[in-house]
Short mmCIF file of C-alpha atoms in Angstrom, two decimals:
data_model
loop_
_atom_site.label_atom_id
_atom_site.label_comp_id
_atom_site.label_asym_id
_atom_site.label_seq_id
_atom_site.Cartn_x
_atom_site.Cartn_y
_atom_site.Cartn_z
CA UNK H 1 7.64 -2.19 -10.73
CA UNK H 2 6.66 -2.12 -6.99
CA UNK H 3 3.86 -3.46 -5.26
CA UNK H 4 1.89 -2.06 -2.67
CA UNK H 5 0.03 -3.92 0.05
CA UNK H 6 -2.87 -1.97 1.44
CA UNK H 7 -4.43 -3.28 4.88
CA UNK H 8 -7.33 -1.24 5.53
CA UNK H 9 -10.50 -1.79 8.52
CA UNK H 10 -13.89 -1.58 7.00
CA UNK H 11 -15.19 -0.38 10.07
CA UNK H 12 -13.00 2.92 9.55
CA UNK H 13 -14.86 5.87 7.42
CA UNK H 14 -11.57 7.51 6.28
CA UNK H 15 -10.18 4.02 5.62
CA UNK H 16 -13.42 3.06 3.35
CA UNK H 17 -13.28 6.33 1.85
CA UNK H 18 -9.15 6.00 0.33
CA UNK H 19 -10.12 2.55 -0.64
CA UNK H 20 -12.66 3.57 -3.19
CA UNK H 21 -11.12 6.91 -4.06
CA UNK H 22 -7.32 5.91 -4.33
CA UNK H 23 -6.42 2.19 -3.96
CA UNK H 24 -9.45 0.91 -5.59
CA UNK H 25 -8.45 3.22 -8.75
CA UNK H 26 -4.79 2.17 -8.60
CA UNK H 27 -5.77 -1.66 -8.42
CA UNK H 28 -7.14 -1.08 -11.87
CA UNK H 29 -4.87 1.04 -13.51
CA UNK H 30 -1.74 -0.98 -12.04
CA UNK H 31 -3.36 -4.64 -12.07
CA UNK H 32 -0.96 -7.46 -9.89
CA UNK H 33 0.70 -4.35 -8.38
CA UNK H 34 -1.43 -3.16 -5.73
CA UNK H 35 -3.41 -5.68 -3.40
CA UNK H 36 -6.67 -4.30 -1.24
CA UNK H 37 -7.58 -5.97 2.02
CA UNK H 38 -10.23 -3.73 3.74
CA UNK H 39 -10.92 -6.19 6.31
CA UNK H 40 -8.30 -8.75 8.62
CA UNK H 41 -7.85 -11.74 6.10
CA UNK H 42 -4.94 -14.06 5.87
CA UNK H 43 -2.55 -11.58 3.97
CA UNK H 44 -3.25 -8.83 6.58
CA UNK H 45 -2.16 -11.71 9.55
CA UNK H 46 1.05 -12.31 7.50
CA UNK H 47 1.88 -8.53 7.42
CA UNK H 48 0.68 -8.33 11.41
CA UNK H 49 3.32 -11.56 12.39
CA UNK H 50 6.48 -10.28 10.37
CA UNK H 51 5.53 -6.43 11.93
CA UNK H 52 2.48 -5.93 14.28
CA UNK H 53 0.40 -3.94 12.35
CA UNK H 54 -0.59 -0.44 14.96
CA UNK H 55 -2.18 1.62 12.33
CA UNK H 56 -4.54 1.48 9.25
CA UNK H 57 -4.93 2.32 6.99
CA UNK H 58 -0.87 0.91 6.41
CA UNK H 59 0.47 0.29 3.04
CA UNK H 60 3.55 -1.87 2.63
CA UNK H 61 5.72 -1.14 -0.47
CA UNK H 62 7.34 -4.86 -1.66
CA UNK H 63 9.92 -4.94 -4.61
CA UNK H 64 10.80 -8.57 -6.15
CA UNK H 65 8.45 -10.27 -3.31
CA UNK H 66 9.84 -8.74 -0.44
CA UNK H 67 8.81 -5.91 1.78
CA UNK H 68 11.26 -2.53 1.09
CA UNK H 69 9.35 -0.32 3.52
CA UNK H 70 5.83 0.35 5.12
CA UNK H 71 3.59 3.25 6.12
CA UNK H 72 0.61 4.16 8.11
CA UNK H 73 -0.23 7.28 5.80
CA UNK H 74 -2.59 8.72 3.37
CA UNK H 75 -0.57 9.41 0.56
CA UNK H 76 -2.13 11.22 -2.98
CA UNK H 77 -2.74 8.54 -5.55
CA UNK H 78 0.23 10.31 -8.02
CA UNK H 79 2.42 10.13 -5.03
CA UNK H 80 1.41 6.17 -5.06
CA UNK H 81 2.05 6.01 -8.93
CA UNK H 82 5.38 7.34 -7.99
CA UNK H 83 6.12 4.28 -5.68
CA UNK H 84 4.87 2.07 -8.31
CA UNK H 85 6.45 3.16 -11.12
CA UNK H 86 10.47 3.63 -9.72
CA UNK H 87 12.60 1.48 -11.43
CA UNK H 88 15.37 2.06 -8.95
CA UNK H 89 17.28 -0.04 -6.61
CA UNK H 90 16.40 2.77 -3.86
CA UNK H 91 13.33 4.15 -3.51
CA UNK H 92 13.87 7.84 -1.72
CA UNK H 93 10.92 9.98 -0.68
CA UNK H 94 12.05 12.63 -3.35
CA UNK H 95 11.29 9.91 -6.12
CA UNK H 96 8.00 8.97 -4.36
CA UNK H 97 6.95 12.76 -4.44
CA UNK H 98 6.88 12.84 -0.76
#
């Protein structure tokens, strides 16, 4: 399975609002695969140094600890599951139900 990296501002309405409709969900269905930090913390600096972080809220996408791909998007939880779930070497946007 993947892992997703969410890096959210809690100072952002739309960005509070995805948390506790779609990541928050996720985190509990897929537990160890999908990290929430609303706020700037010390996993959100390490995301910023390797790629400045521009937008939130961004997910990054890791597979086998590190990054694939990241996003500054709002994406349907299914469409999320999709990420999760691929057992490919390749994830395309067709298999993420983008």
């Amino acid at each position: 399975m993947r892992r997703l990296v969410y890096l959210g501002d809690k100072n952002c309405p739309p960005c509070r609002r995805y948390k506790r409709e779609v990541m928050d969900p996720l985190s509990e269905k897929y537990p160890g695969c999908v990290e929430v930090h609303p706020e700037w913390d010390a996993r959100f600096a390490k995301a910023d140094a390797l790629i400045p972080v521009r937008q939130v809220p961004t997910i990054i996408v890791e597979k086998d600890g590190s990054e694939e791909f990241r996003f500054s998007a709002m994406l349907e939880a299914a469409q999320l599951e999709s990420i999760i779930t691929h057992e490919g070497d390749v994830l395309t946007a067709e298999a993420a139900g983008a």
